[in-house]
Amino acid sequence: MKHMKIGALMVDDVVKVEYDTPFKEVARLLGEHRISGLPVVDEDEKVIGVISETDLMVRQAEDPALDKHGRPHWLSRLHISKGNDADKAHARTAGTLMSAPAITVRAESTIAEAARTMAQRRIERLPVVDEEDRLVGIVTRRDLLQVFLRPDEEIRRAVVDEVIVNALWLDPETVTVDVSEGVVTLDGQLERRSDVPIALRMVSQVDGVVAVVDKLTYRMDDSHLRPDEPAVYGVGEEWLRRH
């Protein structure tokens, strides 16, 4: 299936700094542009780190009341590493303030891949880089949410063309596809019972789909067949895993 790429959602006019950019300039840029983070690049525009508001807070949190490890008590509660705290608490430039290495994404990556990275890493934004790791844009969680603004008719056409016709090899009249507020309802009869969950899973992966309502039936119940028996019709699980 065709998935929307990060390149279509990213912002290409990126607020960035270099390794030697002073601390106050970093703070000014974050405040002026009302952003919560920015990438740090080298002289070749390659991303070498990322700075967030949290990094600046560590720098400003110097306090004489330290814990037994020499850290401010509130930093101890955040469970940030001691070495990282010590460096950032005295940082004067972007290079000593940044978190590195930077977690990035490619422009040709899918929205699902970027969203998975953000969720696993618990970050709000991802610098977008080319094949040589040079900065070409940035994408935020808010940008990724735009996929759910995809018009219902556009989602319906994608489900019919990409799933029903191209993937399942069915006549488009076989399954009725209705879409309302991103919720897709499938109604019709498939050849095998095992085709139903495959169709539902594939439709759920179409960009912009919020949920899938199953009203599908099947002509033949193949649930009793052994796994090594040849497929009668439709898409196999092994094919689905390869795509």
mmCIF file of C-alpha atoms in Angstrom:
data_model
loop_
_atom_site.group_PDB
_atom_site.id
_atom_site.type_symbol
_atom_site.label_atom_id
_atom_site.label_comp_id
_atom_site.label_asym_id
_atom_site.label_seq_id
_atom_site.Cartn_x
_atom_site.Cartn_y
_atom_site.Cartn_z
ATOM 1 C CA MET A 1 0.000 0.000 0.000
ATOM 2 C CA LYS A 2 0.990 3.587 -0.519
ATOM 3 C CA HIS A 3 1.634 5.480 2.692
ATOM 4 C CA MET A 4 2.071 9.223 3.062
ATOM 5 C CA LYS A 5 5.739 10.081 3.452
ATOM 6 C CA ILE A 6 7.318 12.387 6.011
ATOM 7 C CA GLY A 7 8.538 14.590 3.189
ATOM 8 C CA ALA A 8 4.944 15.614 2.489
ATOM 9 C CA LEU A 9 4.349 16.772 6.078
ATOM 10 C CA MET A 10 7.684 18.128 7.257
ATOM 11 C CA VAL A 11 8.519 21.799 7.655
ATOM 12 C CA ASP A 12 11.553 22.603 5.517
ATOM 13 C CA ASP A 13 12.255 26.058 6.978
ATOM 14 C CA VAL A 14 13.976 24.780 10.104
ATOM 15 C CA VAL A 15 15.127 26.852 13.070
ATOM 16 C CA LYS A 16 18.578 25.441 13.833
ATOM 17 C CA VAL A 17 21.834 26.273 15.593
ATOM 18 C CA GLU A 18 25.470 25.281 15.325
ATOM 19 C CA TYR A 19 27.750 23.709 17.923
ATOM 20 C CA ASP A 20 29.181 27.032 19.101
ATOM 21 C CA THR A 21 25.877 28.940 19.272
ATOM 22 C CA PRO A 22 25.698 30.651 22.721
ATOM 23 C CA PHE A 23 23.203 29.470 25.328
ATOM 24 C CA LYS A 24 21.284 32.754 25.321
ATOM 25 C CA GLU A 25 20.895 32.669 21.549
ATOM 26 C CA VAL A 26 19.419 29.177 21.783
ATOM 27 C CA ALA A 27 16.945 30.367 24.422
ATOM 28 C CA ARG A 28 16.071 33.416 22.311
ATOM 29 C CA LEU A 29 15.342 31.298 19.231
ATOM 30 C CA LEU A 30 13.107 28.896 21.163
ATOM 31 C CA GLY A 31 11.137 31.769 22.638
ATOM 32 C CA GLU A 32 10.948 33.871 19.488
ATOM 33 C CA HIS A 33 9.716 31.018 17.310
ATOM 34 C CA ARG A 34 7.578 29.453 20.053
ATOM 35 C CA ILE A 35 9.076 26.008 19.610
ATOM 36 C CA SER A 36 10.108 23.441 22.214
ATOM 37 C CA GLY A 37 13.255 22.187 20.543
ATOM 38 C CA LEU A 38 15.659 22.527 17.620
ATOM 39 C CA PRO A 39 18.458 20.601 15.892
ATOM 40 C CA VAL A 40 22.173 21.306 16.114
ATOM 41 C CA VAL A 41 24.108 21.025 12.846
ATOM 42 C CA ASP A 42 27.759 21.065 11.836
ATOM 43 C CA GLU A 43 29.347 23.039 8.992
ATOM 44 C CA ASP A 44 28.040 20.500 6.455
ATOM 45 C CA GLU A 45 24.437 20.820 7.706
ATOM 46 C CA LYS A 46 24.623 17.323 9.206
ATOM 47 C CA VAL A 47 22.553 16.891 12.370
ATOM 48 C CA ILE A 48 24.803 16.223 15.362
ATOM 49 C CA GLY A 49 22.349 16.753 18.214
ATOM 50 C CA VAL A 50 19.030 18.131 19.414
ATOM 51 C CA ILE A 51 18.189 20.690 22.093
ATOM 52 C CA SER A 52 14.888 20.732 23.969
ATOM 53 C CA GLU A 53 13.374 23.036 26.564
ATOM 54 C CA THR A 54 14.265 20.414 29.179
ATOM 55 C CA ASP A 55 17.947 20.826 28.328
ATOM 56 C CA LEU A 56 17.687 24.550 29.010
ATOM 57 C CA MET A 57 15.858 23.930 32.280
ATOM 58 C CA VAL A 58 18.741 21.736 33.467
ATOM 59 C CA ARG A 59 21.140 24.613 32.758
ATOM 60 C CA GLN A 60 18.997 27.086 34.697
ATOM 61 C CA ALA A 61 18.358 24.779 37.641
ATOM 62 C CA GLU A 62 21.649 25.267 39.455
ATOM 63 C CA ASP A 63 20.888 25.228 43.168
ATOM 64 C CA PRO A 64 23.126 25.046 46.259
ATOM 65 C CA ALA A 65 20.862 22.381 47.727
ATOM 66 C CA LEU A 66 22.405 19.297 46.135
ATOM 67 C CA ASP A 67 21.772 15.637 46.690
ATOM 68 C CA LYS A 68 24.473 13.116 47.703
ATOM 69 C CA HIS A 69 25.537 12.767 44.061
ATOM 70 C CA GLY A 70 26.091 16.502 43.650
ATOM 71 C CA ARG A 71 22.864 17.055 41.731
ATOM 72 C CA PRO A 72 19.956 19.416 42.446
ATOM 73 C CA HIS A 73 17.203 17.468 44.226
ATOM 74 C CA TRP A 74 14.610 18.146 41.542
ATOM 75 C CA LEU A 75 16.953 16.671 38.913
ATOM 76 C CA SER A 76 17.329 13.537 41.002
ATOM 77 C CA ARG A 77 13.592 13.065 40.816
ATOM 78 C CA LEU A 78 13.787 13.264 37.007
ATOM 79 C CA HIS A 79 16.252 10.353 36.957
ATOM 80 C CA ILE A 80 18.587 12.035 34.489
ATOM 81 C CA SER A 81 22.146 10.703 34.384
ATOM 82 C CA LYS A 82 24.651 12.420 36.632
ATOM 83 C CA GLY A 83 27.215 13.024 33.912
ATOM 84 C CA ASN A 84 24.656 14.544 31.603
ATOM 85 C CA ASP A 85 23.333 16.820 34.382
ATOM 86 C CA ALA A 86 26.771 18.086 35.288
ATOM 87 C CA ASP A 87 27.606 18.961 31.689
ATOM 88 C CA LYS A 88 24.318 20.657 30.920
ATOM 89 C CA ALA A 89 24.129 22.523 34.217
ATOM 90 C CA HIS A 90 27.269 24.441 33.175
ATOM 91 C CA ALA A 91 26.638 24.530 29.421
ATOM 92 C CA ARG A 92 27.429 27.767 27.613
ATOM 93 C CA THR A 93 26.956 26.645 24.016
ATOM 94 C CA ALA A 94 24.586 24.507 21.997
ATOM 95 C CA GLY A 95 27.227 21.814 21.661
ATOM 96 C CA THR A 96 27.511 21.233 25.404
ATOM 97 C CA LEU A 97 23.775 21.647 25.902
ATOM 98 C CA MET A 98 22.490 19.290 23.219
ATOM 99 C CA SER A 99 21.456 15.646 23.493
ATOM 100 C CA ALA A 100 23.465 13.430 21.150
ATOM 101 C CA PRO A 101 23.430 11.464 18.987
ATOM 102 C CA ALA A 102 20.322 12.957 17.403
ATOM 103 C CA ILE A 103 17.333 10.743 16.665
ATOM 104 C CA THR A 104 16.342 11.487 13.075
ATOM 105 C CA VAL A 105 14.043 10.300 10.306
ATOM 106 C CA ARG A 106 14.318 10.229 6.512
ATOM 107 C CA ALA A 107 12.013 12.189 4.209
ATOM 108 C CA GLU A 108 10.964 8.925 2.522
ATOM 109 C CA SER A 109 9.983 7.301 5.835
ATOM 110 C CA THR A 110 6.292 6.727 6.467
ATOM 111 C CA ILE A 111 4.182 8.533 9.026
ATOM 112 C CA ALA A 112 3.756 5.259 10.920
ATOM 113 C CA GLU A 113 7.536 4.823 11.190
ATOM 114 C CA ALA A 114 8.019 8.359 12.493
ATOM 115 C CA ALA A 115 5.137 8.038 14.960
ATOM 116 C CA ARG A 116 6.564 4.753 16.258
ATOM 117 C CA THR A 117 9.977 6.364 16.780
ATOM 118 C CA MET A 118 8.453 9.315 18.635
ATOM 119 C CA ALA A 119 6.410 7.032 20.884
ATOM 120 C CA GLN A 120 9.312 4.692 21.683
ATOM 121 C CA ARG A 121 11.763 7.523 22.339
ATOM 122 C CA ARG A 122 9.201 9.792 24.022
ATOM 123 C CA ILE A 123 10.113 12.800 21.926
ATOM 124 C CA GLU A 124 8.008 15.543 20.363
ATOM 125 C CA ARG A 125 9.929 16.247 17.155
ATOM 126 C CA LEU A 126 12.286 14.599 14.675
ATOM 127 C CA PRO A 127 14.849 16.285 12.411
ATOM 128 C CA VAL A 128 14.426 15.032 8.845
ATOM 129 C CA VAL A 129 17.653 14.168 7.026
ATOM 130 C CA ASP A 130 18.722 13.072 3.562
ATOM 131 C CA GLU A 131 20.864 10.063 2.653
ATOM 132 C CA GLU A 132 23.980 11.915 3.873
ATOM 133 C CA ASP A 133 22.370 12.876 7.199
ATOM 134 C CA ARG A 134 22.058 16.528 6.194
ATOM 135 C CA LEU A 135 19.139 18.468 7.616
ATOM 136 C CA VAL A 136 16.255 18.940 5.151
ATOM 137 C CA GLY A 137 13.312 19.525 7.492
ATOM 138 C CA ILE A 138 11.666 18.799 10.809
ATOM 139 C CA VAL A 139 8.438 17.021 11.776
ATOM 140 C CA THR A 140 6.485 17.218 15.036
ATOM 141 C CA ARG A 141 3.719 15.169 16.589
ATOM 142 C CA ARG A 142 1.292 17.902 15.563
ATOM 143 C CA ASP A 143 2.410 17.513 11.945
ATOM 144 C CA LEU A 144 1.774 13.763 12.062
ATOM 145 C CA LEU A 145 -1.768 14.337 13.307
ATOM 146 C CA GLN A 146 -2.553 16.054 10.005
ATOM 147 C CA VAL A 147 -2.954 12.624 8.434
ATOM 148 C CA PHE A 148 -6.233 12.268 10.356
ATOM 149 C CA LEU A 149 -7.562 15.346 8.557
ATOM 150 C CA ARG A 150 -7.571 13.373 5.304
ATOM 151 C CA PRO A 151 -11.032 13.726 3.630
ATOM 152 C CA ASP A 152 -13.372 10.746 3.919
ATOM 153 C CA GLU A 153 -13.746 10.408 0.146
ATOM 154 C CA GLU A 154 -9.990 10.307 -0.294
ATOM 155 C CA ILE A 155 -9.750 7.574 2.357
ATOM 156 C CA ARG A 156 -12.524 5.611 0.630
ATOM 157 C CA ARG A 157 -10.743 5.759 -2.731
ATOM 158 C CA ALA A 158 -7.502 4.616 -1.093
ATOM 159 C CA VAL A 159 -9.229 1.646 0.574
ATOM 160 C CA VAL A 160 -10.891 0.575 -2.674
ATOM 161 C CA ASP A 161 -7.859 1.057 -4.916
ATOM 162 C CA GLU A 162 -5.025 -0.015 -2.623
ATOM 163 C CA VAL A 163 -6.684 -2.745 -0.560
ATOM 164 C CA ILE A 164 -9.754 -4.142 -2.289
ATOM 165 C CA VAL A 165 -8.435 -4.047 -5.869
ATOM 166 C CA ASN A 166 -4.619 -4.009 -5.768
ATOM 167 C CA ALA A 167 -3.961 -6.109 -2.649
ATOM 168 C CA LEU A 168 -6.908 -8.481 -2.393
ATOM 169 C CA TRP A 169 -7.487 -8.681 -6.170
ATOM 170 C CA LEU A 170 -11.227 -8.290 -5.804
ATOM 171 C CA ASP A 171 -13.785 -6.616 -8.000
ATOM 172 C CA PRO A 172 -14.490 -3.208 -6.398
ATOM 173 C CA GLU A 173 -18.184 -4.090 -6.314
ATOM 174 C CA THR A 174 -17.471 -7.061 -4.022
ATOM 175 C CA VAL A 175 -17.123 -4.933 -0.896
ATOM 176 C CA THR A 176 -19.030 -1.766 -0.082
ATOM 177 C CA VAL A 177 -16.769 0.811 1.552
ATOM 178 C CA ASP A 178 -18.315 3.638 3.554
ATOM 179 C CA VAL A 179 -16.253 6.242 5.417
ATOM 180 C CA SER A 180 -17.528 8.704 8.006
ATOM 181 C CA GLU A 181 -15.173 10.886 10.083
ATOM 182 C CA GLY A 182 -12.317 8.501 9.287
ATOM 183 C CA VAL A 183 -14.258 5.395 10.395
ATOM 184 C CA VAL A 184 -14.380 2.811 7.599
ATOM 185 C CA THR A 185 -17.253 0.334 7.338
ATOM 186 C CA LEU A 186 -16.705 -2.766 5.165
ATOM 187 C CA ASP A 187 -19.785 -4.673 4.003
ATOM 188 C CA GLY A 188 -19.746 -7.602 1.572
ATOM 189 C CA GLN A 189 -18.839 -11.238 1.087
ATOM 190 C CA LEU A 190 -15.296 -12.535 0.748
ATOM 191 C CA GLU A 191 -14.294 -15.952 -0.488
ATOM 192 C CA ARG A 192 -12.732 -17.305 2.705
ATOM 193 C CA ARG A 193 -13.116 -16.660 6.414
ATOM 194 C CA SER A 194 -9.343 -16.197 6.727
ATOM 195 C CA ASP A 195 -9.505 -13.292 4.248
ATOM 196 C CA VAL A 196 -11.618 -11.197 6.627
ATOM 197 C CA PRO A 197 -8.991 -10.372 9.308
ATOM 198 C CA ILE A 198 -6.426 -9.711 6.579
ATOM 199 C CA ALA A 199 -8.733 -7.213 4.882
ATOM 200 C CA LEU A 200 -9.513 -5.505 8.199
ATOM 201 C CA ARG A 201 -5.850 -5.223 9.124
ATOM 202 C CA MET A 202 -4.842 -3.782 5.772
ATOM 203 C CA VAL A 203 -7.654 -1.218 5.802
ATOM 204 C CA SER A 204 -6.708 -0.152 9.336
ATOM 205 C CA GLN A 205 -3.202 0.684 8.028
ATOM 206 C CA VAL A 206 -4.443 3.103 5.373
ATOM 207 C CA ASP A 207 -3.394 6.664 6.203
ATOM 208 C CA GLY A 208 -6.182 8.592 7.904
ATOM 209 C CA VAL A 209 -8.235 5.595 9.047
ATOM 210 C CA VAL A 210 -9.444 6.038 12.625
ATOM 211 C CA ALA A 211 -11.248 2.694 13.006
ATOM 212 C CA VAL A 212 -12.719 -0.138 10.931
ATOM 213 C CA VAL A 213 -16.248 -1.527 11.341
ATOM 214 C CA ASP A 214 -16.516 -5.161 10.233
ATOM 215 C CA LYS A 215 -19.718 -6.219 8.442
ATOM 216 C CA LEU A 216 -17.983 -8.723 6.185
ATOM 217 C CA THR A 217 -19.191 -12.272 5.616
ATOM 218 C CA TYR A 218 -17.483 -15.172 3.826
ATOM 219 C CA ARG A 219 -18.501 -17.941 1.411
ATOM 220 C CA MET A 220 -16.271 -20.673 2.850
ATOM 221 C CA ASP A 221 -15.110 -21.333 6.404
ATOM 222 C CA ASP A 222 -11.498 -22.430 6.025
ATOM 223 C CA SER A 223 -10.640 -22.255 9.732
ATOM 224 C CA HIS A 224 -10.469 -26.071 9.909
ATOM 225 C CA LEU A 225 -7.834 -26.350 7.167
ATOM 226 C CA ARG A 226 -4.280 -27.296 8.113
ATOM 227 C CA PRO A 227 -1.678 -24.489 7.786
ATOM 228 C CA ASP A 228 0.248 -26.450 5.134
ATOM 229 C CA GLU A 229 -2.775 -26.816 2.825
ATOM 230 C CA PRO A 230 -2.680 -24.613 -0.291
ATOM 231 C CA ALA A 231 -4.551 -21.324 -0.166
ATOM 232 C CA VAL A 232 -7.879 -21.349 -2.001
ATOM 233 C CA TYR A 233 -8.135 -17.613 -2.655
ATOM 234 C CA GLY A 234 -7.012 -14.236 -1.417
ATOM 235 C CA VAL A 235 -3.938 -12.923 0.340
ATOM 236 C CA GLY A 236 -1.815 -15.117 2.592
ATOM 237 C CA GLU A 237 -0.331 -14.067 5.911
ATOM 238 C CA GLU A 238 3.188 -14.649 4.601
ATOM 239 C CA TRP A 239 2.601 -12.198 1.739
ATOM 240 C CA LEU A 240 1.206 -9.668 4.184
ATOM 241 C CA ARG A 241 4.312 -9.879 6.379
ATOM 242 C CA ARG A 242 6.562 -9.224 3.375
ATOM 243 C CA HIS A 243 4.701 -6.046 2.508
#
